Amino acid sequence: MKKVTAVAPVNIALVKYWGKRDEIAVLPYNPSISLTLDALYTETTLESKSTPGVDFILNTQHENPQKVIDFLRRFEGFNPEDGLTIRSFNKVPTAAGFASSASGFAALSVAANTYFQTNYELSNLVEITRQGSGSAVRSLLGGAVMWRTNGSIEPLNATLDDYAFIIVMIDENKKQISSREGMKRTVKTSSLYENFVSQSHKDAEDMKEALNYNRFPLIGTIMEKNALLMHATTMNAEPPFTYLKQETFEVLDILTTLRQNNILAYATIDAGPNVKILLEKKNVNTVIEALNRAGFNQVLTSKITTIGAHLKDE
Ligand code: 2P0
């Protein structure tokens, strides 16, 4: 009996990844930067079984294992005919509907690297992991992480203890256009895309410096602007589309009002309408109260962790 478990955290991008310059190797057009959350993560166990074939169980439900099998072929020694059970749990409140492909592939990679005794070094593991999901490589490390256009990752210096994220749940349903399809369409058809790429190169440099010198609110200002520019590119694609909903804008308005009252909190939004708010820890209660007053009651708070994907002792 062989059994290996790995845990990988969710990451939230301050400067967004949106578009591949190489679809096969999964190399991005622009560098992205994320922070690693400690409250949300995926835990994945690989365990041998006596019957042949791969079973994939996600949150207690049997799923089609094909995508996982295709991914695991990158680990030498993997044979889909051997008996293997993969159990993956997303440690996210059930109502959260939080995208988890990043933490999912990071956990699977780290577990597989030990299970198949490949022991690939980090740079090799990055190369493999990003083919599962580009943003997953940022979950391999903790803290602030940059994913560069050459595909590599770099830990950044940042004062993480001061900050927290509040996640405002707006819609739990699966998005109609996956990130993969959405970014493809944007790259191909949006005339704003070039602008997003050049601005994001600059934003990544500025963000790195702002994190290094712990310059809040600059960190938040760059983050919010970068996210809105990413969403502008989708609205200008052919055919146009958006992940934003009316409630998304209502939350942005609440943050604007708070900032006018010197409560500094900033938003970022991924491929869905939910809003992630970056703020100083001391303001968490005030911001949650403001959200609740406006009827946004589905919120969760997370600190930022320095611990990236890792094996769990059984
Ligand atoms: C990010 N997103 O930087 C951006 C912002 C969504 C919006 O990375 O095609 O699931 O598997 O590489 O990693 C989501 O994209 O896409 C994502 P693939 P992935 O967090």
Coordinates of C-alpha atoms in Angstrom, one line a residue, residues 53-276:
G53 CA -7.3 1.7 -13.3
V54 CA -7.6 5.3 -11.9
D55 CA -10.4 6.4 -9.7
F56 CA -10.8 10.2 -9.2
I57 CA -13.0 11.3 -6.3
L58 CA -13.5 15.1 -5.9
N59 CA -15.2 16.2 -2.7
T60 CA -16.6 12.6 -2.2
Q61 CA -18.0 12.5 -5.7
H62 CA -16.6 10.2 -8.4
E63 CA -15.5 12.2 -11.5
N64 CA -14.2 11.4 -14.9
P65 CA -10.5 10.8 -14.4
Q66 CA -9.3 11.5 -18.0
K67 CA -8.0 15.0 -17.3
V68 CA -6.1 13.8 -14.3
I69 CA -4.7 10.8 -16.2
D70 CA -3.5 13.1 -19.0
F71 CA -1.8 15.3 -16.5
L72 CA -0.1 12.4 -14.6
R73 CA 1.5 11.0 -17.8
R74 CA 4.1 13.7 -17.2
F75 CA 5.4 11.8 -14.2
E76 CA 7.7 9.0 -15.2
G77 CA 6.5 5.7 -13.8
F78 CA 2.8 6.5 -14.0
N79 CA 0.8 3.8 -15.6
P80 CA -3.0 4.3 -15.9
E81 CA -3.4 0.5 -15.8
D82 CA -2.0 0.4 -12.3
G83 CA -4.5 0.7 -9.4
L84 CA -4.6 4.3 -8.1
T85 CA -7.2 6.2 -6.2
I86 CA -7.0 10.0 -6.2
R87 CA -9.1 11.8 -3.5
S88 CA -9.2 15.5 -3.7
F89 CA -11.0 17.8 -1.2
N90 CA -11.4 21.5 -1.7
K91 CA -11.3 23.0 1.8
V92 CA -13.6 25.9 0.9
P93 CA -17.0 26.5 2.5
T94 CA -19.4 24.6 0.3
A95 CA -21.3 27.8 -0.7
A96 CA -18.1 29.5 -1.9
G97 CA -18.1 28.1 -5.4
F98 CA -14.5 29.1 -5.5
A99 CA -12.4 28.2 -8.6
S100 CA -9.9 25.7 -7.4
S101 CA -7.9 24.5 -10.4
A102 CA -4.8 26.3 -9.2
S103 CA -4.7 24.7 -5.8
G104 CA -5.9 21.4 -7.3
F105 CA -3.1 21.0 -9.8
A106 CA -0.5 22.3 -7.3
A107 CA -1.6 19.6 -4.8
L108 CA -1.7 16.9 -7.4
S109 CA 1.8 17.7 -8.7
V110 CA 3.4 17.7 -5.3
A111 CA 1.7 14.5 -4.2
A112 CA 2.5 12.8 -7.6
N113 CA 6.2 13.9 -7.4
T114 CA 6.6 11.8 -4.2
Y115 CA 4.1 9.0 -5.1
F116 CA 5.9 8.2 -8.3
Q117 CA 9.3 8.9 -6.7
T118 CA 10.3 11.2 -9.6
N119 CA 11.5 13.9 -7.1
Y120 CA 11.7 16.5 -9.9
E121 CA 13.3 19.7 -8.7
L122 CA 11.1 22.8 -8.4
S123 CA 11.9 24.2 -11.9
N124 CA 10.8 20.9 -13.5
L125 CA 7.7 20.7 -11.3
V126 CA 6.8 24.2 -12.4
E127 CA 7.0 23.2 -16.0
I128 CA 4.7 20.2 -15.4
T129 CA 2.3 22.0 -13.1
R130 CA 1.5 24.9 -15.4
Q131 CA 0.4 22.5 -18.1
G132 CA -2.4 21.5 -15.7
S133 CA -3.3 25.1 -14.9
G134 CA -1.1 28.2 -15.5
S135 CA -2.0 29.9 -12.2
A136 CA -1.3 26.7 -10.3
V137 CA 2.5 27.4 -10.3
R138 CA 1.9 30.3 -8.1
S139 CA 0.4 28.0 -5.4
L140 CA 3.7 25.9 -5.3
L141 CA 5.2 28.7 -3.2
G142 CA 3.8 30.7 -0.3
G143 CA 3.6 34.4 0.3
A144 CA 4.0 36.8 -2.7
V145 CA 4.9 35.0 -5.9
M146 CA 5.7 36.2 -9.4
W147 CA 5.1 34.0 -12.4
R148 CA 7.4 35.2 -15.2
T149 CA 6.8 35.1 -19.0
N150 CA 9.6 32.5 -19.3
G151 CA 7.4 30.2 -17.2
S152 CA 9.5 30.3 -14.0
I153 CA 8.3 31.5 -10.5
E154 CA 10.1 33.8 -8.1
P155 CA 9.2 34.4 -4.4
L156 CA 8.9 38.1 -3.7
N157 CA 9.8 40.1 -0.6
A158 CA 6.6 41.3 1.1
T159 CA 5.2 42.1 4.6
L160 CA 2.4 39.7 4.6
D161 CA 1.3 39.9 8.3
D162 CA -0.3 43.3 7.8
Y163 CA -2.9 42.1 5.3
A164 CA -6.0 40.0 4.8
F165 CA -8.4 39.2 2.0
I166 CA -12.2 39.3 2.3
I167 CA -13.9 37.3 -0.3
V168 CA -17.4 38.4 -1.2
M169 CA -19.5 35.6 -2.7
I170 CA -21.9 36.9 -5.4
D171 CA -22.6 33.9 -7.5
E172 CA -21.7 30.2 -6.9
N173 CA -22.6 28.9 -10.3
K174 CA -20.1 27.6 -12.7
K175 CA -19.0 30.3 -15.2
Q176 CA -20.3 30.0 -18.7
I177 CA -16.9 30.7 -20.3
S178 CA -13.9 29.0 -18.7
S179 CA -10.8 31.0 -18.1
R180 CA -9.0 29.0 -20.8
E181 CA -11.6 29.8 -23.4
G182 CA -12.0 33.4 -22.2
M183 CA -8.4 34.3 -22.4
K184 CA -8.0 32.6 -25.8
R185 CA -10.9 34.7 -27.2
T186 CA -9.5 37.8 -25.7
V187 CA -5.9 37.3 -27.1
K188 CA -7.3 36.6 -30.5
T189 CA -9.9 39.3 -30.8
S190 CA -9.6 42.1 -28.3
S191 CA -7.9 45.3 -29.5
L192 CA -7.3 46.2 -25.9
Y193 CA -5.2 43.1 -25.3
E194 CA -1.9 44.6 -26.3
N195 CA -2.5 47.4 -23.9
F196 CA -3.3 45.0 -21.1
V197 CA 0.0 43.1 -21.7
S198 CA 2.2 46.2 -21.8
Q199 CA 0.4 47.7 -18.7
S200 CA 0.7 44.4 -16.8
H201 CA 4.5 44.3 -17.4
K202 CA 4.7 47.7 -15.8
D203 CA 2.2 46.8 -13.1
A204 CA 4.2 43.7 -12.2
E205 CA 7.4 45.8 -11.8
D206 CA 5.6 48.5 -9.8
M207 CA 3.8 45.8 -7.7
K208 CA 7.1 44.1 -6.9
E209 CA 8.5 47.3 -5.6
A210 CA 5.4 48.3 -3.7
L211 CA 5.4 44.9 -2.0
N212 CA 9.1 45.2 -1.1
Y213 CA 8.6 48.6 0.5
N214 CA 5.2 47.6 1.9
R215 CA 3.5 50.6 0.3
F216 CA -0.2 50.3 1.0
P217 CA -2.4 51.8 -0.6
L218 CA -0.2 51.6 -3.7
I219 CA -0.4 47.8 -3.7
G220 CA -4.2 48.0 -3.7
T221 CA -4.4 50.7 -6.3
I222 CA -2.3 48.9 -8.8
M223 CA -4.2 45.6 -8.1
E224 CA -7.7 47.1 -8.6
K225 CA -6.7 48.9 -11.8
N226 CA -5.0 45.8 -13.2
A227 CA -8.1 43.7 -12.6
L228 CA -10.4 46.2 -14.2
L229 CA -8.2 46.5 -17.2
M230 CA -8.3 42.7 -17.6
H231 CA -12.1 42.7 -17.5
A232 CA -12.2 45.6 -20.0
T233 CA -10.3 43.4 -22.5
T234 CA -13.1 40.8 -22.4
M235 CA -15.8 43.4 -23.0
N236 CA -13.9 44.4 -26.1
A237 CA -13.5 40.8 -27.4
E238 CA -15.4 39.4 -30.4
P239 CA -18.0 38.4 -29.4
P240 CA -17.8 40.4 -26.2
F241 CA -18.3 38.9 -22.8
T242 CA -18.0 39.7 -19.1
Y243 CA -17.6 37.9 -15.8
L244 CA -18.9 40.9 -13.9
K245 CA -22.4 41.3 -12.5
Q246 CA -24.4 44.2 -11.1
E247 CA -23.4 43.1 -7.5
T248 CA -19.8 43.2 -8.5
F249 CA -20.1 46.9 -9.2
E250 CA -22.1 47.4 -6.0
V251 CA -19.2 46.0 -4.0
L252 CA -16.8 48.3 -5.9
D253 CA -19.0 51.3 -5.0
I254 CA -18.9 50.3 -1.3
L255 CA -15.1 50.2 -1.4
T256 CA -15.0 53.6 -3.1
T257 CA -17.2 55.1 -0.3
L258 CA -15.1 53.4 2.4
R259 CA -11.9 54.8 0.9
Q260 CA -13.4 58.3 0.9
N261 CA -13.8 57.7 4.6
N262 CA -10.1 56.6 4.9
I263 CA -10.9 52.9 5.3
L264 CA -8.5 51.6 2.6
A265 CA -9.7 48.5 0.9
Y266 CA -9.2 47.4 -2.7
A267 CA -10.8 44.9 -5.0
T268 CA -9.7 42.3 -7.5
I269 CA -11.9 40.1 -9.6
D270 CA -11.1 36.8 -11.4
A271 CA -13.0 34.9 -14.0
G272 CA -16.3 35.2 -12.2
P273 CA -18.3 37.9 -10.4
N274 CA -17.0 37.4 -6.9
V275 CA -14.9 40.1 -5.4
K276 CA -11.7 39.6 -3.4

